[in-house]
Amino acid sequence: MVESEPAALDSVFRALGDATRRRMLQDLAAGERTVGDLAAPAAMSLAAASRHIQALGRAGLIHREVRGRTHWCRLAPGPLASAHRWLAFYEGFWTGRLDVLERLLREEEAMRNRTPKGDEG
Amino acid sequence: MVESEPAALDSVFRALGDATRRRMLQDLAAGERTVGDLAAPAAMSLAAASRHIQALGRAGLIHREVRGRTHWCRLAPGPLASAHRWLAFYEGFWTGRLDVLERLLREEEAMRNRTPKGDEG
DNA sequence: TTCTGATTCAACCATGTAGTTGAATATCGG
DNA sequence: CCGATATTCAACTACATGGTTGAATCAGAA
C-alpha cells in the first residue's frame, strides 16, 4: 500500500469528514447542481455553504463551470475512487478474506523479525 | 444513500484525513503493534503520536488491549468498511457503470421535479 | 523501595476550520 | 443605468487540531 500523493488523500478524506459536504456530494450524484442548490438544504449561510463547496473543489472532488451568473458543479469522481482504493486495501479484514493479505503481511512480519503477540511474557 | 450515523462517518473520515494516522493503520494491517511501535516512525514526540492513536480509537478504527505496561493496538475494520461502503455508492461514476446509479438517480430527479442539466439553453 | 520503561495528561502555542455578517463582484433583465 | 440574483470576499469569533515540553501514572525488575 503505497501512497502516491498523501496530501491529496489528506484533502479528500478531510473533505469527506463533514456531513454537509457528504450530503452535497450525494446531491451531485443525482446531476449538476448550482451553488445555491447545494446550499439550500444546509441550515447555514450561503457564504458558509460556498466555502464547503470550495473545500470540495480544492480536494478535486467536484468541477465547476460558470454559466452566466450561476456556477454549476458536478461530481469529479477520480479522487473518490482513490479514497475507495485506499480503503479497499483493508477489504480482507472486514470480509474475512484474509488469505491474500496474510501472505503479504507475514512477509513484512518476517522482515521486521518481531513477535507482536506470540511471546509477551 | 442513507447515512445511518453521520457523526460516526465524520470521525472515521477525519481520522483518515491524516497521513500519519493512515500509516499507523497500514502498520496495524501487518499485525498488532504497541503505541511505541506505531510512534517510532512518526517524526514527532511520543505524546503527539499517542494522541493520533487516541483519535483512531475514538473513531473506532482500532481496539486496544493493555498487557502489563504496554498497550497493544489492532485494527478494528468495521468503521473502515462503513467508509468503504459509503464510497462504493459512487463506484458507478468512476467505473463508468452508470446504469444502476442512473435509475436510482432518475427517481430522485423525478421527486425533486427539477432539470439540473437537460434544459439549460 | 527504587530505578526504568511505556504511556498518558496538562498546559501551552500556532494554525486550521466553521460559522457569522456585511460589502464586493458579476450577470441578467427592464 | 438600475435593481435583482448568484456567488464570493473580508473581517471577525469560537472552537478543533496538531505539535511541544515536563510531570504524572502504572507495571516490571533489581
PDB file of N, CA and C in Angstrom, chain B residues 29-121:
ATOM      1  N   ALA B  29      -2.233  -3.166   9.873  1.00  0.00           N
ATOM      2  CA  ALA B  29      -2.702  -4.206   8.955  1.00  0.00           C
ATOM      3  C   ALA B  29      -1.737  -5.386   8.958  1.00  0.00           C
ATOM      4  N   ALA B  30      -0.492  -5.132   9.383  1.00  0.00           N
ATOM      5  CA  ALA B  30       0.506  -6.192   9.389  1.00  0.00           C
ATOM      6  C   ALA B  30       0.509  -6.953  10.719  1.00  0.00           C
ATOM      7  N   GLY B  31      -0.339  -6.546  11.631  1.00  0.00           N
ATOM      8  CA  GLY B  31      -0.376  -7.235  12.911  1.00  0.00           C
ATOM      9  C   GLY B  31      -0.445  -6.261  14.079  1.00  0.00           C
ATOM     10  N   GLU B  32      -0.546  -6.804  15.261  1.00  0.00           N
ATOM     11  CA  GLU B  32      -0.614  -5.967  16.455  1.00  0.00           C
ATOM     12  C   GLU B  32       0.629  -5.106  16.609  1.00  0.00           C
ATOM     13  N   ARG B  33       0.426  -3.921  17.159  1.00  0.00           N
ATOM     14  CA  ARG B  33       1.543  -3.021  17.399  1.00  0.00           C
ATOM     15  C   ARG B  33       1.319  -2.310  18.733  1.00  0.00           C
ATOM     16  N   THR B  34       2.413  -1.980  19.379  1.00  0.00           N
ATOM     17  CA  THR B  34       2.296  -1.188  20.597  1.00  0.00           C
ATOM     18  C   THR B  34       2.269   0.288  20.217  1.00  0.00           C
ATOM     19  N   VAL B  35       1.905   1.118  21.171  1.00  0.00           N
ATOM     20  CA  VAL B  35       1.925   2.562  20.948  1.00  0.00           C
ATOM     21  C   VAL B  35       3.319   3.004  20.525  1.00  0.00           C
ATOM     22  N   GLY B  36       4.311   2.478  21.204  1.00  0.00           N
ATOM     23  CA  GLY B  36       5.676   2.829  20.863  1.00  0.00           C
ATOM     24  C   GLY B  36       6.045   2.435  19.444  1.00  0.00           C
ATOM     25  N   ASP B  37       5.617   1.222  19.049  1.00  0.00           N
ATOM     26  CA  ASP B  37       5.868   0.767  17.673  1.00  0.00           C
ATOM     27  C   ASP B  37       5.294   1.754  16.674  1.00  0.00           C
ATOM     28  N   LEU B  38       4.037   2.117  16.900  1.00  0.00           N
ATOM     29  CA  LEU B  38       3.344   2.986  15.960  1.00  0.00           C
ATOM     30  C   LEU B  38       3.957   4.374  15.948  1.00  0.00           C
ATOM     31  N   ALA B  39       4.466   4.798  17.106  1.00  0.00           N
ATOM     32  CA  ALA B  39       5.003   6.148  17.215  1.00  0.00           C
ATOM     33  C   ALA B  39       6.390   6.249  16.582  1.00  0.00           C
ATOM     34  N   ALA B  40       7.141   5.171  16.631  1.00  0.00           N
ATOM     35  CA  ALA B  40       8.557   5.216  16.250  1.00  0.00           C
ATOM     36  C   ALA B  40       8.831   5.909  14.919  1.00  0.00           C
ATOM     37  N   PRO B  41       8.153   5.515  13.827  1.00  0.00           N
ATOM     38  CA  PRO B  41       8.498   6.129  12.544  1.00  0.00           C
ATOM     39  C   PRO B  41       7.893   7.508  12.357  1.00  0.00           C
ATOM     40  N   ALA B  42       7.273   8.060  13.362  1.00  0.00           N
ATOM     41  CA  ALA B  42       6.411   9.225  13.170  1.00  0.00           C
ATOM     42  C   ALA B  42       7.020  10.590  13.462  1.00  0.00           C
ATOM     43  N   ALA B  43       8.279  10.795  13.242  1.00  0.00           N
ATOM     44  CA  ALA B  43       8.904  12.110  13.353  1.00  0.00           C
ATOM     45  C   ALA B  43       8.172  13.106  14.243  1.00  0.00           C
ATOM     46  N   MET B  44       7.794  12.662  15.431  1.00  0.00           N
ATOM     47  CA  MET B  44       7.138  13.583  16.379  1.00  0.00           C
ATOM     48  C   MET B  44       7.255  12.965  17.759  1.00  0.00           C
ATOM     49  N   SER B  45       6.877  13.742  18.765  1.00  0.00           N
ATOM     50  CA  SER B  45       7.015  13.233  20.124  1.00  0.00           C
ATOM     51  C   SER B  45       6.075  12.060  20.349  1.00  0.00           C
ATOM     52  N   LEU B  46       6.386  11.251  21.342  1.00  0.00           N
ATOM     53  CA  LEU B  46       5.544  10.118  21.678  1.00  0.00           C
ATOM     54  C   LEU B  46       4.162  10.605  22.088  1.00  0.00           C
ATOM     55  N   ALA B  47       4.116  11.711  22.789  1.00  0.00           N
ATOM     56  CA  ALA B  47       2.819  12.231  23.235  1.00  0.00           C
ATOM     57  C   ALA B  47       1.933  12.571  22.047  1.00  0.00           C
ATOM     58  N   ALA B  48       2.532  13.187  21.042  1.00  0.00           N
ATOM     59  CA  ALA B  48       1.746  13.548  19.857  1.00  0.00           C
ATOM     60  C   ALA B  48       1.243  12.294  19.146  1.00  0.00           C
ATOM     61  N   ALA B  49       2.128  11.324  18.983  1.00  0.00           N
ATOM     62  CA  ALA B  49       1.722  10.079  18.334  1.00  0.00           C
ATOM     63  C   ALA B  49       0.612   9.414  19.141  1.00  0.00           C
ATOM     64  N   SER B  50       0.758   9.446  20.452  1.00  0.00           N
ATOM     65  CA  SER B  50      -0.250   8.848  21.325  1.00  0.00           C
ATOM     66  C   SER B  50      -1.615   9.466  21.060  1.00  0.00           C
ATOM     67  N   ARG B  51      -1.638  10.767  20.822  1.00  0.00           N
ATOM     68  CA  ARG B  51      -2.933  11.397  20.552  1.00  0.00           C
ATOM     69  C   ARG B  51      -3.487  11.006  19.189  1.00  0.00           C
ATOM     70  N   HIS B  52      -2.615  10.785  18.223  1.00  0.00           N
ATOM     71  CA  HIS B  52      -3.104  10.271  16.938  1.00  0.00           C
ATOM     72  C   HIS B  52      -3.777   8.911  17.152  1.00  0.00           C
ATOM     73  N   ILE B  53      -3.127   8.090  17.962  1.00  0.00           N
ATOM     74  CA  ILE B  53      -3.673   6.757  18.223  1.00  0.00           C
ATOM     75  C   ILE B  53      -5.005   6.879  18.949  1.00  0.00           C
ATOM     76  N   GLN B  54      -5.087   7.843  19.855  1.00  0.00           N
ATOM     77  CA  GLN B  54      -6.369   8.062  20.537  1.00  0.00           C
ATOM     78  C   GLN B  54      -7.458   8.462  19.545  1.00  0.00           C
ATOM     79  N   ALA B  55      -7.083   9.258  18.554  1.00  0.00           N
ATOM     80  CA  ALA B  55      -8.061   9.664  17.541  1.00  0.00           C
ATOM     81  C   ALA B  55      -8.565   8.446  16.771  1.00  0.00           C
ATOM     82  N   LEU B  56      -7.643   7.551  16.447  1.00  0.00           N
ATOM     83  CA  LEU B  56      -8.044   6.318  15.758  1.00  0.00           C
ATOM     84  C   LEU B  56      -8.985   5.513  16.645  1.00  0.00           C
ATOM     85  N   GLY B  57      -8.691   5.498  17.945  1.00  0.00           N
ATOM     86  CA  GLY B  57      -9.554   4.780  18.885  1.00  0.00           C
ATOM     87  C   GLY B  57     -10.930   5.405  18.967  1.00  0.00           C
ATOM     88  N   ARG B  58     -10.998   6.724  19.057  1.00  0.00           N
ATOM     89  CA  ARG B  58     -12.284   7.410  19.144  1.00  0.00           C
ATOM     90  C   ARG B  58     -13.137   7.148  17.906  1.00  0.00           C
ATOM     91  N   ALA B  59     -12.457   7.027  16.765  1.00  0.00           N
ATOM     92  CA  ALA B  59     -13.178   6.759  15.522  1.00  0.00           C
ATOM     93  C   ALA B  59     -13.577   5.292  15.432  1.00  0.00           C
ATOM     94  N   GLY B  60     -13.135   4.509  16.406  1.00  0.00           N
ATOM     95  CA  GLY B  60     -13.476   3.092  16.402  1.00  0.00           C
ATOM     96  C   GLY B  60     -12.641   2.283  15.427  1.00  0.00           C
ATOM     97  N   LEU B  61     -11.576   2.890  14.912  1.00  0.00           N
ATOM     98  CA  LEU B  61     -10.789   2.202  13.881  1.00  0.00           C
ATOM     99  C   LEU B  61      -9.817   1.193  14.467  1.00  0.00           C
ATOM    100  N   ILE B  62      -9.496   1.344  15.754  1.00  0.00           N
ATOM    101  CA  ILE B  62      -8.606   0.372  16.385  1.00  0.00           C
ATOM    102  C   ILE B  62      -9.142  -0.023  17.754  1.00  0.00           C
ATOM    103  N   HIS B  63      -8.736  -1.170  18.191  1.00  0.00           N
ATOM    104  CA  HIS B  63      -9.018  -1.622  19.545  1.00  0.00           C
ATOM    105  C   HIS B  63      -7.700  -1.703  20.293  1.00  0.00           C
ATOM    106  N   ARG B  64      -7.788  -1.471  21.605  1.00  0.00           N
ATOM    107  CA  ARG B  64      -6.564  -1.517  22.381  1.00  0.00           C
ATOM    108  C   ARG B  64      -6.733  -2.517  23.513  1.00  0.00           C
ATOM    109  N   GLU B  65      -5.613  -3.080  23.892  1.00  0.00           N
ATOM    110  CA  GLU B  65      -5.621  -4.038  24.987  1.00  0.00           C
ATOM    111  C   GLU B  65      -4.372  -3.761  25.793  1.00  0.00           C
ATOM    112  N   VAL B  66      -4.544  -3.574  27.081  1.00  0.00           N
ATOM    113  CA  VAL B  66      -3.395  -3.285  27.936  1.00  0.00           C
ATOM    114  C   VAL B  66      -2.873  -4.601  28.504  1.00  0.00           C
ATOM    115  N   ARG B  67      -1.632  -4.893  28.178  1.00  0.00           N
ATOM    116  CA  ARG B  67      -0.995  -6.085  28.739  1.00  0.00           C
ATOM    117  C   ARG B  67       0.240  -5.603  29.477  1.00  0.00           C
ATOM    118  N   GLY B  68       0.148  -5.677  30.765  1.00  0.00           N
ATOM    119  CA  GLY B  68       1.261  -5.159  31.542  1.00  0.00           C
ATOM    120  C   GLY B  68       1.359  -3.664  31.340  1.00  0.00           C
ATOM    121  N   ARG B  69       2.539  -3.211  31.011  1.00  0.00           N
ATOM    122  CA  ARG B  69       2.687  -1.755  30.872  1.00  0.00           C
ATOM    123  C   ARG B  69       2.616  -1.308  29.422  1.00  0.00           C
ATOM    124  N   THR B  70       2.445  -2.264  28.516  1.00  0.00           N
ATOM    125  CA  THR B  70       2.362  -1.861  27.115  1.00  0.00           C
ATOM    126  C   THR B  70       0.933  -1.979  26.610  1.00  0.00           C
ATOM    127  N   HIS B  71       0.565  -1.049  25.732  1.00  0.00           N
ATOM    128  CA  HIS B  71      -0.778  -1.040  25.158  1.00  0.00           C
ATOM    129  C   HIS B  71      -0.690  -1.584  23.734  1.00  0.00           C
ATOM    130  N   TRP B  72      -1.369  -2.673  23.473  1.00  0.00           N
ATOM    131  CA  TRP B  72      -1.355  -3.272  22.146  1.00  0.00           C
ATOM    132  C   TRP B  72      -2.565  -2.814  21.357  1.00  0.00           C
ATOM    133  N   CYS B  73      -2.330  -2.450  20.116  1.00  0.00           N
ATOM    134  CA  CYS B  73      -3.402  -1.966  19.251  1.00  0.00           C
ATOM    135  C   CYS B  73      -3.602  -2.934  18.101  1.00  0.00           C
ATOM    136  N   ARG B  74      -4.851  -3.131  17.736  1.00  0.00           N
ATOM    137  CA  ARG B  74      -5.104  -3.862  16.500  1.00  0.00           C
ATOM    138  C   ARG B  74      -6.229  -3.219  15.728  1.00  0.00           C
ATOM    139  N   LEU B  75      -6.228  -3.481  14.445  1.00  0.00           N
ATOM    140  CA  LEU B  75      -7.200  -2.905  13.538  1.00  0.00           C
ATOM    141  C   LEU B  75      -8.610  -3.367  13.896  1.00  0.00           C
ATOM    142  N   ALA B  76      -9.553  -2.430  13.889  1.00  0.00           N
ATOM    143  CA  ALA B  76     -10.973  -2.761  14.063  1.00  0.00           C
ATOM    144  C   ALA B  76     -11.664  -2.337  12.776  1.00  0.00           C
ATOM    145  N   PRO B  77     -11.753  -3.244  11.820  1.00  0.00           N
ATOM    146  CA  PRO B  77     -12.064  -2.847  10.448  1.00  0.00           C
ATOM    147  C   PRO B  77     -13.496  -2.402  10.211  1.00  0.00           C
ATOM    148  N   GLY B  78     -14.387  -2.624  11.149  1.00  0.00           N
ATOM    149  CA  GLY B  78     -15.794  -2.273  10.926  1.00  0.00           C
ATOM    150  C   GLY B  78     -16.001  -0.883  10.356  1.00  0.00           C
ATOM    151  N   PRO B  79     -15.519   0.150  11.032  1.00  0.00           N
ATOM    152  CA  PRO B  79     -15.734   1.517  10.540  1.00  0.00           C
ATOM    153  C   PRO B  79     -15.068   1.772   9.201  1.00  0.00           C
ATOM    154  N   LEU B  80     -13.916   1.144   8.967  1.00  0.00           N
ATOM    155  CA  LEU B  80     -13.296   1.275   7.653  1.00  0.00           C
ATOM    156  C   LEU B  80     -14.246   0.738   6.595  1.00  0.00           C
ATOM    157  N   ALA B  81     -14.900  -0.364   6.939  1.00  0.00           N
ATOM    158  CA  ALA B  81     -15.847  -0.951   5.988  1.00  0.00           C
ATOM    159  C   ALA B  81     -17.001   0.019   5.733  1.00  0.00           C
ATOM    160  N   SER B  82     -17.456   0.706   6.766  1.00  0.00           N
ATOM    161  CA  SER B  82     -18.541   1.684   6.589  1.00  0.00           C
ATOM    162  C   SER B  82     -18.121   2.772   5.608  1.00  0.00           C
ATOM    163  N   ALA B  83     -16.917   3.272   5.815  1.00  0.00           N
ATOM    164  CA  ALA B  83     -16.416   4.326   4.934  1.00  0.00           C
ATOM    165  C   ALA B  83     -16.327   3.799   3.505  1.00  0.00           C
ATOM    166  N   HIS B  84     -15.850   2.567   3.401  1.00  0.00           N
ATOM    167  CA  HIS B  84     -15.713   1.947   2.086  1.00  0.00           C
ATOM    168  C   HIS B  84     -17.078   1.822   1.419  1.00  0.00           C
ATOM    169  N   ARG B  85     -18.065   1.425   2.200  1.00  0.00           N
ATOM    170  CA  ARG B  85     -19.408   1.264   1.659  1.00  0.00           C
ATOM    171  C   ARG B  85     -19.970   2.609   1.208  1.00  0.00           C
ATOM    172  N   TRP B  86     -19.704   3.629   1.985  1.00  0.00           N
ATOM    173  CA  TRP B  86     -20.191   4.963   1.610  1.00  0.00           C
ATOM    174  C   TRP B  86     -19.606   5.339   0.248  1.00  0.00           C
ATOM    175  N   LEU B  87     -18.315   5.133   0.085  1.00  0.00           N
ATOM    176  CA  LEU B  87     -17.666   5.482  -1.178  1.00  0.00           C
ATOM    177  C   LEU B  87     -18.140   4.586  -2.311  1.00  0.00           C
ATOM    178  N   ALA B  88     -18.490   3.349  -1.978  1.00  0.00           N
ATOM    179  CA  ALA B  88     -18.898   2.410  -3.022  1.00  0.00           C
ATOM    180  C   ALA B  88     -20.132   2.917  -3.751  1.00  0.00           C
ATOM    181  N   PHE B  89     -20.899   3.743  -3.070  1.00  0.00           N
ATOM    182  CA  PHE B  89     -22.081   4.339  -3.690  1.00  0.00           C
ATOM    183  C   PHE B  89     -21.711   5.056  -4.980  1.00  0.00           C
ATOM    184  N   TYR B  90     -20.511   5.571  -5.043  1.00  0.00           N
ATOM    185  CA  TYR B  90     -20.101   6.377  -6.187  1.00  0.00           C
ATOM    186  C   TYR B  90     -19.342   5.568  -7.229  1.00  0.00           C
ATOM    187  N   GLU B  91     -19.272   4.286  -6.985  1.00  0.00           N
ATOM    188  CA  GLU B  91     -18.448   3.445  -7.849  1.00  0.00           C
ATOM    189  C   GLU B  91     -18.835   3.605  -9.313  1.00  0.00           C
ATOM    190  N   GLY B  92     -20.137   3.672  -9.575  1.00  0.00           N
ATOM    191  CA  GLY B  92     -20.606   3.823 -10.946  1.00  0.00           C
ATOM    192  C   GLY B  92     -19.959   4.995 -11.657  1.00  0.00           C
ATOM    193  N   PHE B  93     -19.661   6.020 -10.921  1.00  0.00           N
ATOM    194  CA  PHE B  93     -19.097   7.206 -11.552  1.00  0.00           C
ATOM    195  C   PHE B  93     -17.703   6.971 -12.087  1.00  0.00           C
ATOM    196  N   TRP B  94     -16.895   6.272 -11.329  1.00  0.00           N
ATOM    197  CA  TRP B  94     -15.523   6.122 -11.787  1.00  0.00           C
ATOM    198  C   TRP B  94     -15.287   4.843 -12.577  1.00  0.00           C
ATOM    199  N   THR B  95     -16.232   3.934 -12.560  1.00  0.00           N
ATOM    200  CA  THR B  95     -16.057   2.741 -13.387  1.00  0.00           C
ATOM    201  C   THR B  95     -16.830   2.861 -14.681  1.00  0.00           C
ATOM    202  N   GLY B  96     -17.640   3.897 -14.796  1.00  0.00           N
ATOM    203  CA  GLY B  96     -18.439   4.055 -15.996  1.00  0.00           C
ATOM    204  C   GLY B  96     -19.706   3.216 -15.973  1.00  0.00           C
ATOM    205  N   ARG B  97     -19.855   2.398 -14.933  1.00  0.00           N
ATOM    206  CA  ARG B  97     -21.054   1.576 -14.820  1.00  0.00           C
ATOM    207  C   ARG B  97     -22.176   2.417 -14.222  1.00  0.00           C
ATOM    208  N   LEU B  98     -22.788   3.219 -15.047  1.00  0.00           N
ATOM    209  CA  LEU B  98     -23.726   4.208 -14.535  1.00  0.00           C
ATOM    210  C   LEU B  98     -25.164   3.737 -14.597  1.00  0.00           C
ATOM    211  N   ASP B  99     -25.375   2.554 -15.188  1.00  0.00           N
ATOM    212  CA  ASP B  99     -26.740   2.091 -15.419  1.00  0.00           C
ATOM    213  C   ASP B  99     -27.559   2.007 -14.132  1.00  0.00           C
ATOM    214  N   VAL B 100     -27.012   1.316 -13.144  1.00  0.00           N
ATOM    215  CA  VAL B 100     -27.744   1.138 -11.893  1.00  0.00           C
ATOM    216  C   VAL B 100     -27.984   2.481 -11.226  1.00  0.00           C
ATOM    217  N   LEU B 101     -26.902   3.222 -11.145  1.00  0.00           N
ATOM    218  CA  LEU B 101     -26.970   4.517 -10.493  1.00  0.00           C
ATOM    219  C   LEU B 101     -27.999   5.411 -11.178  1.00  0.00           C
ATOM    220  N   GLU B 102     -27.990   5.357 -12.493  1.00  0.00           N
ATOM    221  CA  GLU B 102     -28.859   6.257 -13.223  1.00  0.00           C
ATOM    222  C   GLU B 102     -30.339   6.067 -12.886  1.00  0.00           C
ATOM    223  N   ARG B 103     -30.742   4.809 -12.834  1.00  0.00           N
ATOM    224  CA  ARG B 103     -32.137   4.541 -12.493  1.00  0.00           C
ATOM    225  C   ARG B 103     -32.464   5.159 -11.140  1.00  0.00           C
ATOM    226  N   LEU B 104     -31.540   4.885 -10.209  1.00  0.00           N
ATOM    227  CA  LEU B 104     -31.693   5.381  -8.845  1.00  0.00           C
ATOM    228  C   LEU B 104     -31.838   6.886  -8.833  1.00  0.00           C
ATOM    229  N   LEU B 105     -30.980   7.516  -9.617  1.00  0.00           N
ATOM    230  CA  LEU B 105     -30.917   8.966  -9.562  1.00  0.00           C
ATOM    231  C   LEU B 105     -32.100   9.591 -10.276  1.00  0.00           C
ATOM    232  N   ARG B 106     -32.545   8.930 -11.345  1.00  0.00           N
ATOM    233  CA  ARG B 106     -33.696   9.465 -12.067  1.00  0.00           C
ATOM    234  C   ARG B 106     -34.905   9.557 -11.149  1.00  0.00           C
ATOM    235  N   GLU B 107     -35.018   8.557 -10.279  1.00  0.00           N
ATOM    236  CA  GLU B 107     -36.125   8.590  -9.326  1.00  0.00           C
ATOM    237  C   GLU B 107     -36.033   9.834  -8.448  1.00  0.00           C
ATOM    238  N   GLU B 108     -34.840  10.071  -7.963  1.00  0.00           N
ATOM    239  CA  GLU B 108     -34.666  11.236  -7.110  1.00  0.00           C
ATOM    240  C   GLU B 108     -34.906  12.506  -7.914  1.00  0.00           C
ATOM    241  N   GLU B 109     -34.450  12.479  -9.146  1.00  0.00           N
ATOM    242  CA  GLU B 109     -34.694  13.622 -10.022  1.00  0.00           C
ATOM    243  C   GLU B 109     -36.178  13.910 -10.108  1.00  0.00           C
ATOM    244  N   ALA B 110     -36.921  12.833 -10.387  1.00  0.00           N
ATOM    245  CA  ALA B 110     -38.365  12.990 -10.544  1.00  0.00           C
ATOM    246  C   ALA B 110     -38.976  13.581  -9.279  1.00  0.00           C
ATOM    247  N   MET B 111     -38.511  13.077  -8.159  1.00  0.00           N
ATOM    248  CA  MET B 111     -39.049  13.574  -6.895  1.00  0.00           C
ATOM    249  C   MET B 111     -38.804  15.065  -6.722  1.00  0.00           C
ATOM    250  N   ARG B 112     -37.646  15.466  -7.139  1.00  0.00           N
ATOM    251  CA  ARG B 112     -37.323  16.891  -6.979  1.00  0.00           C
ATOM    252  C   ARG B 112     -37.995  17.724  -8.059  1.00  0.00           C
ATOM    253  N   ASN B 113     -38.377  17.040  -9.152  1.00  0.00           N
ATOM    254  CA  ASN B 113     -39.016  17.730 -10.259  1.00  0.00           C
ATOM    255  C   ASN B 113     -38.219  18.955 -10.688  1.00  0.00           C
ATOM    256  N   ARG B 114     -36.982  18.656 -11.047  1.00  0.00           N
ATOM    257  CA  ARG B 114     -36.099  19.762 -11.413  1.00  0.00           C
ATOM    258  C   ARG B 114     -35.250  19.291 -12.588  1.00  0.00           C
ATOM    259  N   THR B 115     -34.824  20.218 -13.439  1.00  0.00           N
ATOM    260  CA  THR B 115     -33.976  19.832 -14.570  1.00  0.00           C
ATOM    261  C   THR B 115     -32.593  20.433 -14.418  1.00  0.00           C
ATOM    262  N   PRO B 116     -31.692  19.717 -13.780  1.00  0.00           N
ATOM    263  CA  PRO B 116     -30.377  20.276 -13.489  1.00  0.00           C
ATOM    264  C   PRO B 116     -29.519  20.461 -14.728  1.00  0.00           C
ATOM    265  N   LYS B 117     -29.820  19.748 -15.810  1.00  0.00           N
ATOM    266  CA  LYS B 117     -28.961  19.925 -16.971  1.00  0.00           C
ATOM    267  C   LYS B 117     -29.729  19.947 -18.286  1.00  0.00           C
ATOM    268  N   GLY B 118     -30.759  19.158 -18.387  1.00  0.00           N
ATOM    269  CA  GLY B 118     -31.366  18.869 -19.669  1.00  0.00           C
ATOM    270  C   GLY B 118     -31.993  20.060 -20.367  1.00  0.00           C
ATOM    271  N   ASP B 119     -32.092  21.177 -19.700  1.00  0.00           N
ATOM    272  CA  ASP B 119     -32.841  22.275 -20.296  1.00  0.00           C
ATOM    273  C   ASP B 119     -32.188  23.602 -19.957  1.00  0.00           C
ATOM    274  N   GLU B 120     -30.950  23.688 -20.365  1.00  0.00           N
ATOM    275  CA  GLU B 120     -30.246  24.887 -19.938  1.00  0.00           C
ATOM    276  C   GLU B 120     -30.233  25.981 -20.978  1.00  0.00           C
ATOM    277  N   GLY B 121     -30.335  25.601 -22.267  1.00  0.00           N
ATOM    278  CA  GLY B 121     -30.120  26.587 -23.315  1.00  0.00           C
ATOM    279  C   GLY B 121     -31.274  27.524 -23.519  1.00  0.00           C
TER     280      GLY B 121
END
